[in-house]
GROMACS .gro file of C-alpha atoms in nm:
model
  439
    1MET     CA    1  -2.770   1.481  -2.533
    2SER     CA    2  -3.103   1.420  -2.362
    3ARG     CA    3  -3.150   1.430  -1.988
    4SER     CA    4  -3.226   1.058  -1.977
    5THR     CA    5  -2.903   0.984  -2.163
    6VAL     CA    6  -2.704   1.198  -1.920
    7GLU     CA    7  -2.865   1.025  -1.623
    8GLN     CA    8  -2.797   0.684  -1.776
    9SER     CA    9  -2.433   0.779  -1.836
   10SER     CA   10  -2.400   0.906  -1.477
   11ARG     CA   11  -2.538   0.583  -1.340
   12SER     CA   12  -2.297   0.386  -1.559
   13ASN     CA   13  -1.999   0.588  -1.439
   14THR     CA   14  -2.075   0.517  -1.074
   15ARG     CA   15  -2.036   0.147  -1.147
   16HIS     CA   16  -1.670   0.176  -1.247
   17LEU     CA   17  -1.386   0.079  -1.018
   18THR     CA   18  -1.145   0.365  -0.939
   19VAL     CA   19  -0.765   0.362  -0.914
   20PRO     CA   20  -0.774   0.383  -0.530
   21GLN     CA   21  -1.014   0.088  -0.528
   22GLY     CA   22  -0.780  -0.094  -0.764
   23VAL     CA   23  -0.488  -0.032  -0.527
   24ALA     CA   24  -0.700  -0.152  -0.236
   25LEU     CA   25  -0.793  -0.468  -0.426
   26TYR     CA   26  -0.429  -0.535  -0.516
   27VAL     CA   27  -0.296  -0.469  -0.166
   28GLY     CA   28  -0.573  -0.675  -0.011
   29ALA     CA   29  -0.511  -0.967  -0.247
   30VAL     CA   30  -0.131  -0.967  -0.231
   31LEU     CA   31  -0.057  -0.832   0.116
   32GLY     CA   32  -0.341  -0.997   0.304
   33THR     CA   33  -0.327  -1.329   0.482
   34GLY     CA   34   0.031  -1.407   0.392
   35LEU     CA   35   0.172  -1.183   0.664
   36LEU     CA   36  -0.045  -1.340   0.932
   37VAL     CA   37   0.122  -1.681   0.936
   38LEU     CA   38   0.385  -1.715   0.664
   39PRO     CA   39   0.668  -1.521   0.835
   40SER     CA   40   0.656  -1.790   1.101
   41LEU     CA   41   0.665  -2.077   0.850
   42ALA     CA   42   0.949  -1.910   0.659
   43ALA     CA   43   1.148  -1.843   0.977
   44LYS     CA   44   1.107  -2.205   1.078
   45ALA     CA   45   1.243  -2.315   0.741
   46ALA     CA   46   1.531  -2.070   0.701
   47GLY     CA   47   1.581  -1.877   1.024
   48PRO     CA   48   1.685  -1.512   0.976
   49ALA     CA   49   1.775  -1.599   0.615
   50SER     CA   50   1.401  -1.592   0.547
   51LEU     CA   51   1.464  -1.219   0.492
   52VAL     CA   52   1.657  -1.318   0.180
   53ALA     CA   53   1.348  -1.506   0.061
   54PHE     CA   54   1.135  -1.195   0.119
   55LEU     CA   55   1.380  -0.979  -0.077
   56VAL     CA   56   1.401  -1.226  -0.366
   57LEU     CA   57   1.025  -1.238  -0.401
   58VAL     CA   58   0.989  -0.859  -0.383
   59LEU     CA   59   1.236  -0.830  -0.672
   60VAL     CA   60   1.061  -1.106  -0.869
   61SER     CA   61   0.715  -0.963  -0.815
   62ALA     CA   62   0.793  -0.620  -0.963
   63PRO     CA   63   0.828  -0.721  -1.332
   64VAL     CA   64   0.557  -0.985  -1.288
   65ALA     CA   65   0.307  -0.736  -1.149
   66ALA     CA   66   0.398  -0.478  -1.413
   67THR     CA   67   0.337  -0.733  -1.689
   68PHE     CA   68  -0.002  -0.829  -1.545
   69GLY     CA   69  -0.098  -0.461  -1.528
   70ALA     CA   70   0.009  -0.399  -1.887
   71LEU     CA   71  -0.176  -0.705  -2.018
   72ALA     CA   72  -0.494  -0.624  -1.825
   73GLY     CA   73  -0.483  -0.267  -1.953
   74ARG     CA   74  -0.454  -0.377  -2.315
   75HIS     CA   75  -0.683  -0.681  -2.297
   76PRO     CA   76  -0.942  -0.613  -2.026
   77ASP     CA   77  -1.165  -0.916  -1.984
   78ALA     CA   78  -1.315  -1.121  -1.701
   79GLY     CA   79  -1.099  -1.415  -1.808
   80GLY     CA   80  -0.782  -1.243  -1.688
   81PRO     CA   81  -0.478  -1.468  -1.750
   82ALA     CA   82  -0.699  -1.720  -1.931
   83THR     CA   83  -0.786  -1.448  -2.182
   84PHE     CA   84  -0.420  -1.355  -2.224
   85ALA     CA   85  -0.345  -1.723  -2.289
   86LEU     CA   86  -0.631  -1.747  -2.538
   87ARG     CA   87  -0.509  -1.452  -2.741
   88ALA     CA   88  -0.147  -1.568  -2.732
   89PHE     CA   89  -0.164  -1.948  -2.747
   90GLY     CA   90  -0.521  -2.061  -2.820
   91PRO     CA   91  -0.815  -2.225  -2.641
   92LYS     CA   92  -0.637  -2.528  -2.493
   93THR     CA   93  -0.378  -2.324  -2.305
   94SER     CA   94  -0.652  -2.082  -2.203
   95ALA     CA   95  -0.867  -2.359  -2.060
   96VAL     CA   96  -0.577  -2.505  -1.863
   97THR     CA   97  -0.486  -2.161  -1.725
   98GLY     CA   98  -0.845  -2.094  -1.624
   99TRP     CA   99  -0.880  -2.431  -1.452
  100TRP     CA  100  -0.559  -2.370  -1.257
  101PHE     CA  101  -0.704  -2.057  -1.100
  102TYR     CA  102  -1.068  -2.159  -1.070
  103PHE     CA  103  -1.021  -2.508  -0.926
  104GLY     CA  104  -0.678  -2.452  -0.774
  105THR     CA  105  -0.811  -2.161  -0.570
  106LEU     CA  106  -1.120  -2.360  -0.473
  107ALA     CA  107  -0.893  -2.634  -0.338
  108GLY     CA  108  -0.694  -2.378  -0.143
  109MET     CA  109  -0.989  -2.191   0.008
  110PRO     CA  110  -0.973  -2.378   0.342
  111ALA     CA  111  -0.605  -2.283   0.374
  112ALA     CA  112  -0.659  -1.919   0.270
  113SER     CA  113  -0.952  -1.867   0.506
  114ALA     CA  114  -0.780  -2.046   0.796
  115PHE     CA  115  -0.504  -1.785   0.821
  116GLY     CA  116  -0.715  -1.537   1.018
  117ALA     CA  117  -0.905  -1.809   1.200
  118THR     CA  118  -0.576  -1.935   1.342
  119TYR     CA  119  -0.534  -1.606   1.530
  120VAL     CA  120  -0.872  -1.648   1.693
  121THR     CA  121  -0.818  -2.009   1.798
  122GLU     CA  122  -0.477  -1.925   1.943
  123LEU     CA  123  -0.651  -1.661   2.153
  124VAL     CA  124  -0.969  -1.837   2.268
  125GLY     CA  125  -0.896  -2.203   2.204
  126GLY     CA  126  -1.120  -2.447   2.022
  127GLY     CA  127  -0.848  -2.604   1.813
  128ARG     CA  128  -0.894  -2.729   1.461
  129THR     CA  129  -1.274  -2.748   1.481
  130MET     CA  130  -1.305  -2.380   1.571
  131THR     CA  131  -1.054  -2.284   1.302
  132MET     CA  132  -1.242  -2.465   1.027
  133ALA     CA  133  -1.583  -2.337   1.139
  134LEU     CA  134  -1.470  -1.974   1.151
  135ALA     CA  135  -1.289  -2.011   0.818
  136ALA     CA  136  -1.608  -2.139   0.655
  137VAL     CA  137  -1.809  -1.846   0.792
  138LEU     CA  138  -1.561  -1.596   0.648
  139VAL     CA  139  -1.592  -1.752   0.303
  140LEU     CA  140  -1.971  -1.740   0.318
  141ILE     CA  141  -1.966  -1.370   0.413
  142ALA     CA  142  -1.734  -1.293   0.120
  143ILE     CA  143  -1.968  -1.476  -0.116
  144GLY     CA  144  -2.262  -1.281   0.026
  145VAL     CA  145  -2.092  -0.945  -0.038
  146ASN     CA  146  -2.012  -1.040  -0.396
  147LEU     CA  147  -2.375  -1.126  -0.464
  148PHE     CA  148  -2.424  -0.747  -0.484
  149GLY     CA  149  -2.149  -0.698  -0.743
  150VAL     CA  150  -1.781  -0.614  -0.764
  151HIS     CA  151  -1.846  -0.242  -0.713
  152LEU     CA  152  -1.970  -0.297  -0.358
  153SER     CA  153  -1.683  -0.534  -0.285
  154GLY     CA  154  -1.443  -0.269  -0.420
  155ARG     CA  155  -1.573  -0.008  -0.176
  156VAL     CA  156  -1.556  -0.257   0.109
  157GLN     CA  157  -1.198  -0.337   0.010
  158VAL     CA  158  -1.085   0.025   0.046
  159VAL     CA  159  -1.189   0.020   0.412
  160LEU     CA  160  -1.036  -0.320   0.479
  161THR     CA  161  -0.704  -0.232   0.313
  162GLY     CA  162  -0.678   0.093   0.505
  163PHE     CA  163  -0.732  -0.102   0.824
  164LEU     CA  164  -0.462  -0.352   0.724
  165THR     CA  165  -0.207  -0.082   0.641
  166VAL     CA  166  -0.260   0.092   0.975
  167LEU     CA  167  -0.220  -0.242   1.153
  168LEU     CA  168   0.108  -0.330   0.984
  169VAL     CA  169   0.265   0.013   1.022
  170GLY     CA  170   0.155   0.023   1.385
  171ALA     CA  171   0.299  -0.322   1.451
  172VAL     CA  172   0.638  -0.224   1.306
  173VAL     CA  173   0.654   0.107   1.497
  174LEU     CA  174   0.541  -0.038   1.830
  175ALA     CA  175   0.772  -0.338   1.811
  176ALA     CA  176   1.080  -0.148   1.691
  177PRO     CA  177   1.215  -0.069   2.043
  178LYS     CA  178   1.232  -0.445   2.108
  179ALA     CA  179   1.442  -0.514   1.796
  180ASP     CA  180   1.778  -0.684   1.857
  181THR     CA  181   2.034  -0.747   1.581
  182ALA     CA  182   2.165  -1.044   1.781
  183ASN     CA  183   1.855  -1.228   1.658
  184LEU     CA  184   2.010  -1.234   1.310
  185GLN     CA  185   2.259  -1.499   1.426
  186PRO     CA  186   2.299  -1.768   1.308
  187PHE     CA  187   2.178  -1.618   0.984
  188ALA     CA  188   2.118  -1.932   0.775
  189PRO     CA  189   2.098  -2.230   1.014
  190HIS     CA  190   1.950  -2.458   0.746
  191GLY     CA  191   2.162  -2.339   0.454
  192LEU     CA  192   2.050  -2.283   0.098
  193ALA     CA  193   1.788  -2.559   0.122
  194GLY     CA  194   1.614  -2.366   0.399
  195ILE     CA  195   1.607  -2.047   0.191
  196THR     CA  196   1.458  -2.226  -0.111
  197THR     CA  197   1.191  -2.384   0.111
  198ALA     CA  198   1.111  -2.041   0.255
  199ILE     CA  199   1.076  -1.899  -0.096
  200SER     CA  200   0.836  -2.176  -0.197
  201LEU     CA  201   0.625  -2.101   0.112
  202LEU     CA  202   0.637  -1.723   0.076
  203VAL     CA  203   0.519  -1.741  -0.285
  204TRP     CA  204   0.167  -1.720  -0.138
  205SER     CA  205   0.263  -1.381   0.006
  206PHE     CA  206   0.330  -1.248  -0.343
  207VAL     CA  207   0.049  -1.399  -0.546
  208GLY     CA  208  -0.265  -1.201  -0.606
  209TRP     CA  209  -0.144  -0.985  -0.894
  210GLU     CA  210  -0.351  -1.202  -1.126
  211THR     CA  211  -0.675  -1.161  -0.929
  212VAL     CA  212  -0.749  -0.800  -1.016
  213THR     CA  213  -0.695  -0.867  -1.389
  214HIS     CA  214  -1.030  -1.050  -1.386
  215LEU     CA  215  -1.191  -0.721  -1.282
  216ALA     CA  216  -1.016  -0.502  -1.543
  217PRO     CA  217  -1.332  -0.445  -1.753
  218ASP     CA  218  -1.494  -0.281  -1.451
  219PHE     CA  219  -1.242   0.006  -1.449
  220ARG     CA  220  -1.332   0.328  -1.631
  221ASN     CA  221  -1.011   0.331  -1.838
  222PRO     CA  222  -0.833  -0.006  -1.798
  223LYS     CA  223  -0.540   0.085  -2.025
  224LYS     CA  224  -0.450   0.377  -1.798
  225ASP     CA  225  -0.590   0.271  -1.462
  226MET     CA  226  -0.455  -0.084  -1.441
  227PRO     CA  227  -0.082  -0.001  -1.484
  228LEU     CA  228  -0.118   0.297  -1.249
  229ALA     CA  229  -0.287   0.096  -0.976
  230THR     CA  230  -0.028  -0.180  -1.022
  231GLY     CA  231   0.268   0.057  -0.989
  232ILE     CA  232   0.137   0.215  -0.670
  233SER     CA  233   0.062  -0.127  -0.525
  234ILE     CA  234   0.412  -0.263  -0.601
  235LEU     CA  235   0.569   0.017  -0.398
  236ILE     CA  236   0.331  -0.015  -0.101
  237ILE     CA  237   0.350  -0.394  -0.086
  238GLY     CA  238   0.728  -0.416  -0.122
  239VAL     CA  239   0.794  -0.170   0.159
  240LEU     CA  240   0.543  -0.327   0.398
  241TYR     CA  241   0.659  -0.684   0.335
  242LEU     CA  242   1.025  -0.608   0.400
  243ALA     CA  243   0.942  -0.399   0.707
  244VAL     CA  244   0.714  -0.656   0.869
  245GLY     CA  245   0.929  -0.957   0.773
  246GLY     CA  246   1.243  -0.791   0.904
  247MET     CA  247   1.085  -0.675   1.227
  248THR     CA  248   0.942  -1.021   1.293
  249ILE     CA  249   1.295  -1.168   1.292
  250LEU     CA  250   1.457  -0.881   1.483
  251VAL     CA  251   1.196  -0.878   1.758
  252LEU     CA  252   1.100  -1.243   1.802
  253GLY     CA  253   1.428  -1.411   1.715
  254PRO     CA  254   1.406  -1.793   1.747
  255ARG     CA  255   1.042  -1.762   1.857
  256ALA     CA  256   0.950  -1.636   1.508
  257GLY     CA  257   0.946  -1.993   1.383
  258GLU     CA  258   0.752  -2.130   1.678
  259THR     CA  259   0.439  -1.915   1.705
  260GLN     CA  260   0.134  -1.976   1.486
  261ALA     CA  261   0.048  -1.607   1.492
  262PRO     CA  262   0.370  -1.402   1.458
  263LEU     CA  263   0.194  -1.071   1.401
  264ALA     CA  264   0.005  -1.107   1.728
  265ALA     CA  265   0.327  -1.202   1.905
  266MET     CA  266   0.505  -0.897   1.765
  267LEU     CA  267   0.224  -0.667   1.872
  268GLY     CA  268   0.234  -0.831   2.213
  269GLU     CA  269   0.601  -0.736   2.245
  270GLY     CA  270   0.512  -0.374   2.180
  271LEU     CA  271   0.201  -0.328   2.395
  272GLY     CA  272   0.146  -0.643   2.600
  273THR     CA  273  -0.058  -0.959   2.561
  274SER     CA  274  -0.392  -0.777   2.557
  275VAL     CA  275  -0.311  -0.669   2.204
  276ARG     CA  276  -0.368  -1.029   2.096
  277VAL     CA  277  -0.741  -0.963   2.115
  278MET     CA  278  -0.710  -0.674   1.873
  279ALA     CA  279  -0.476  -0.872   1.651
  280ALA     CA  280  -0.724  -1.160   1.632
  281VAL     CA  281  -1.009  -0.928   1.534
  282ILE     CA  282  -0.799  -0.753   1.269
  283ALA     CA  283  -0.670  -1.086   1.138
  284VAL     CA  284  -1.027  -1.192   1.070
  285VAL     CA  285  -1.093  -0.864   0.888
  286VAL     CA  286  -0.774  -0.902   0.684
  287THR     CA  287  -0.860  -1.259   0.588
  288PHE     CA  288  -1.204  -1.147   0.482
  289GLY     CA  289  -1.045  -0.883   0.260
  290VAL     CA  290  -0.842  -1.144   0.076
  291LEU     CA  291  -1.140  -1.375   0.039
  292ASN     CA  292  -1.345  -1.083  -0.092
  293VAL     CA  293  -1.101  -1.028  -0.378
  294PHE     CA  294  -1.051  -1.395  -0.460
  295VAL     CA  295  -1.424  -1.472  -0.461
  296ALA     CA  296  -1.490  -1.177  -0.692
  297SER     CA  297  -1.214  -1.290  -0.929
  298MET     CA  298  -1.315  -1.656  -0.925
  299ALA     CA  299  -1.677  -1.572  -0.994
  300LYS     CA  300  -1.589  -1.351  -1.292
  301LEU     CA  301  -1.344  -1.608  -1.424
  302GLY     CA  302  -1.600  -1.889  -1.401
  303ALA     CA  303  -1.842  -1.688  -1.613
  304ALA     CA  304  -1.567  -1.612  -1.866
  305LEU     CA  305  -1.469  -1.979  -1.886
  306GLY     CA  306  -1.832  -2.071  -1.948
  307ARG     CA  307  -1.850  -1.810  -2.224
  308ASP     CA  308  -1.527  -1.932  -2.386
  309GLY     CA  309  -1.601  -2.305  -2.371
  310ALA     CA  310  -1.368  -2.418  -2.092
  311LEU     CA  311  -1.665  -2.478  -1.859
  312PRO     CA  312  -2.038  -2.540  -1.927
  313ARG     CA  313  -2.219  -2.260  -2.113
  314TRP     CA  314  -2.464  -2.233  -1.822
  315LEU     CA  315  -2.195  -2.043  -1.628
  316ALA     CA  316  -2.150  -1.774  -1.894
  317LYS     CA  317  -2.411  -1.534  -1.757
  318GLY     CA  318  -2.239  -1.249  -1.573
  319SER     CA  319  -1.913  -1.234  -1.769
  320ARG     CA  320  -1.965  -0.880  -1.897
  321ALA     CA  321  -1.852  -0.567  -1.713
  322GLY     CA  322  -2.101  -0.464  -1.447
  323ASP     CA  323  -2.282  -0.799  -1.443
  324VAL     CA  324  -2.296  -1.015  -1.130
  325PRO     CA  325  -2.193  -1.377  -1.208
  326ARG     CA  326  -2.437  -1.539  -0.965
  327ARG     CA  327  -2.427  -1.881  -1.131
  328SER     CA  328  -2.050  -1.890  -1.103
  329LEU     CA  329  -2.080  -1.776  -0.742
  330LEU     CA  330  -2.306  -2.075  -0.678
  331VAL     CA  331  -2.039  -2.308  -0.816
  332VAL     CA  332  -1.777  -2.132  -0.600
  333THR     CA  333  -1.997  -2.191  -0.296
  334VAL     CA  334  -2.048  -2.560  -0.371
  335GLY     CA  335  -1.683  -2.611  -0.462
  336THR     CA  336  -1.565  -2.444  -0.143
  337ALA     CA  337  -1.796  -2.665   0.062
  338ILE     CA  338  -1.646  -2.973  -0.104
  339SER     CA  339  -1.293  -2.845  -0.034
  340PHE     CA  340  -1.375  -2.797   0.333
  341LEU     CA  341  -1.526  -3.144   0.350
  342VAL     CA  342  -1.214  -3.299   0.195
  343ALA     CA  343  -0.993  -3.100   0.432
  344ILE     CA  344  -1.189  -3.223   0.733
  345LEU     CA  345  -1.196  -3.586   0.623
  346THR     CA  346  -0.830  -3.606   0.520
  347GLY     CA  347  -0.677  -3.397   0.798
  348PHE     CA  348  -0.619  -3.033   0.723
  349GLU     CA  349  -0.251  -2.945   0.668
  350LEU     CA  350  -0.208  -2.574   0.602
  351GLU     CA  351   0.140  -2.597   0.452
  352GLN     CA  352   0.060  -2.878   0.207
  353ALA     CA  353  -0.264  -2.721   0.083
  354LEU     CA  354  -0.085  -2.390   0.046
  355ARG     CA  355   0.201  -2.531  -0.161
  356ALA     CA  356  -0.038  -2.723  -0.390
  357GLU     CA  357  -0.232  -2.405  -0.466
  358ASN     CA  358   0.094  -2.214  -0.507
  359ALA     CA  359   0.203  -2.460  -0.776
  360CYS     CA  360  -0.110  -2.374  -0.978
  361LEU     CA  361  -0.067  -2.001  -0.929
  362ILE     CA  362   0.300  -2.006  -1.032
  363ALA     CA  363   0.206  -2.203  -1.344
  364ILE     CA  364  -0.054  -1.936  -1.425
  365TYR     CA  365   0.212  -1.670  -1.384
  366LEU     CA  366   0.447  -1.847  -1.624
  367VAL     CA  367   0.178  -1.875  -1.894
  368ALA     CA  368   0.069  -1.513  -1.844
  369MET     CA  369   0.427  -1.381  -1.862
  370ALA     CA  370   0.488  -1.584  -2.178
  371ALA     CA  371   0.167  -1.436  -2.319
  372GLY     CA  372   0.305  -1.093  -2.237
  373VAL     CA  373   0.612  -1.165  -2.448
  374ARG     CA  374   0.383  -1.237  -2.745
  375LEU     CA  375   0.112  -0.975  -2.691
  376LEU     CA  376   0.293  -0.665  -2.565
  377PRO     CA  377   0.452  -0.424  -2.817
  378SER     CA  378   0.788  -0.546  -2.945
  379GLY     CA  379   1.095  -0.346  -2.854
  380GLY     CA  380   0.924  -0.164  -2.567
  381LYS     CA  381   0.990  -0.166  -2.193
  382GLN     CA  382   0.679  -0.373  -2.123
  383ARG     CA  383   0.797  -0.653  -2.354
  384TRP     CA  384   1.141  -0.665  -2.187
  385LEU     CA  385   0.983  -0.676  -1.841
  386ALA     CA  386   0.775  -0.973  -1.958
  387VAL     CA  387   1.089  -1.152  -2.079
  388ILE     CA  388   1.259  -1.095  -1.743
  389ALA     CA  389   0.943  -1.211  -1.565
  390VAL     CA  390   0.936  -1.539  -1.762
  391VAL     CA  391   1.289  -1.624  -1.649
  392LEU     CA  392   1.222  -1.531  -1.286
  393VAL     CA  393   0.890  -1.713  -1.262
  394PHE     CA  394   1.036  -2.026  -1.418
  395GLY     CA  395   1.300  -2.026  -1.146
  396VAL     CA  396   1.032  -2.007  -0.878
  397LEU     CA  397   0.823  -2.276  -1.053
  398VAL     CA  398   1.105  -2.528  -1.018
  399LEU     CA  399   1.088  -2.486  -0.640
  400ALA     CA  400   0.730  -2.615  -0.637
  401GLY     CA  401   0.863  -2.970  -0.675
  402TRP     CA  402   0.617  -3.257  -0.667
  403TYR     CA  403   0.330  -3.021  -0.586
  404LEU     CA  404   0.328  -2.950  -0.960
  405LEU     CA  405   0.151  -3.285  -0.994
  406PHE     CA  406  -0.164  -3.114  -0.865
  407ALA     CA  407  -0.135  -2.852  -1.139
  408ALA     CA  408  -0.071  -3.128  -1.394
  409ALA     CA  409  -0.387  -3.310  -1.284
  410LEU     CA  410  -0.598  -2.997  -1.331
  411ALA     CA  411  -0.439  -2.936  -1.672
  412LEU     CA  412  -0.532  -3.288  -1.777
  413GLY     CA  413  -0.887  -3.231  -1.654
  414ALA     CA  414  -0.920  -2.914  -1.861
  415LEU     CA  415  -0.794  -3.085  -2.177
  416VAL     CA  416  -1.022  -3.385  -2.128
  417TYR     CA  417  -1.318  -3.150  -2.078
  418LEU     CA  418  -1.240  -2.967  -2.401
  419LYS     CA  419  -1.206  -3.292  -2.592
  420PHE     CA  420  -1.543  -3.428  -2.487
  421SER     CA  421  -1.738  -3.103  -2.470
  422ASN     CA  422  -1.704  -3.039  -2.846
  423ARG     CA  423  -1.637  -2.672  -2.776
  424ALA     CA  424  -1.261  -2.649  -2.827
  425GLY     CA  425  -1.301  -2.423  -3.125
  426VAL     CA  426  -1.413  -2.117  -2.931
  427THR     CA  427  -1.357  -1.765  -3.052
  428GLU     CA  428  -1.166  -1.495  -2.873
  429PRO     CA  429  -1.360  -1.310  -2.603
  430ARG     CA  430  -1.500  -0.973  -2.687
  431SER     CA  431  -1.335  -0.683  -2.509
  432SER     CA  432  -1.536  -0.451  -2.287
  433GLU     CA  433  -1.502  -0.183  -2.554
  434THR     CA  434  -1.656  -0.416  -2.813
  435ASP     CA  435  -1.940  -0.494  -2.575
  436ALA     CA  436  -2.002  -0.125  -2.527
  437ARG     CA  437  -2.012  -0.056  -2.900
  438ARG     CA  438  -2.251  -0.342  -2.964
  439SER     CA  439  -2.479  -0.238  -2.683
   0.00000   0.00000   0.00000
């Protein structure tokens, strides 16, 4: 092998995502902003019984995450769940699945970015205007980082996720002396209805497993690295969610459902109100970490949808491993700006925007799990986990209620686009391995 070939290979290897970066991306996407606000919303809905909602979703997320990891390892492509749907069910289902993530996430960007901004406005004031302005800035920074490629955003994510883990462990340890089991009574003040509402809200805390699948081609060995990164992430996320959710109830009691920033309140119990400054700063960093992952995934997905015919061909540039999908990033930027404008004009309601996006994400999960049943090897453990995941996700989907109308509207849009774009007969996407052989 010539020296130039060796140097070229070395440069190519440095562009791959590693397993630790994969874990950081997963933890950042799944564990991020949800813990900043959602324990409060869940406690308001179900009281201490919100812990049951946390436990249910931890148990549901394990087979779901494992199935995503297995599918991404076997079918690495920027399309993620849309690619799984294409291989299992054809272009129409693929287009609908892609639209659910691409446009559903765009619609939810104001809500996602406002999580951390809420901490700042609770600390310094400024109200809704300050929250929306800071949220918009965070999105723009995330877009800027991703202009340099997913490999830079992966390195940034390792730092951000380490910061988040230290924060959560520190919050639990510092607040533990203030824990009081008397705060567990009454356990379920709003009955079963409160628990189901809490589950529907906390779904946001457990979505994100699909985001890293869009980046699977950028791993050195997706078939090995994706399941490994997923398994490590399931363990870390499950433990941290149950610890933080439980401590929030035990320490804050009835106040858990009243504060807009429960993590800051819990830290305040451990070290005093001055900690709120630190909590606000870290909340912004955590929110940025989540946005970093979602922007990277959306941009890659947009390029894949353009390549496969579910969006205009102009977007296709950047769908291959290592490429930067700048055109798709431009659409993400414009779409996010429109979402913020709509949120400002209509009156921004965090809970409603969150549940509408959740409905799309749960629908994606159901399609992806069903694809797993068809695509994963028959008779093996992965296939059985996919079957279990289908049943569990369907149960959660029912809880979305009328918010599924938003997902239905996007599905109709995708089908209408395919009908009038004359591109419904697309071929399956090439895998990263095929790209490599052809290059």
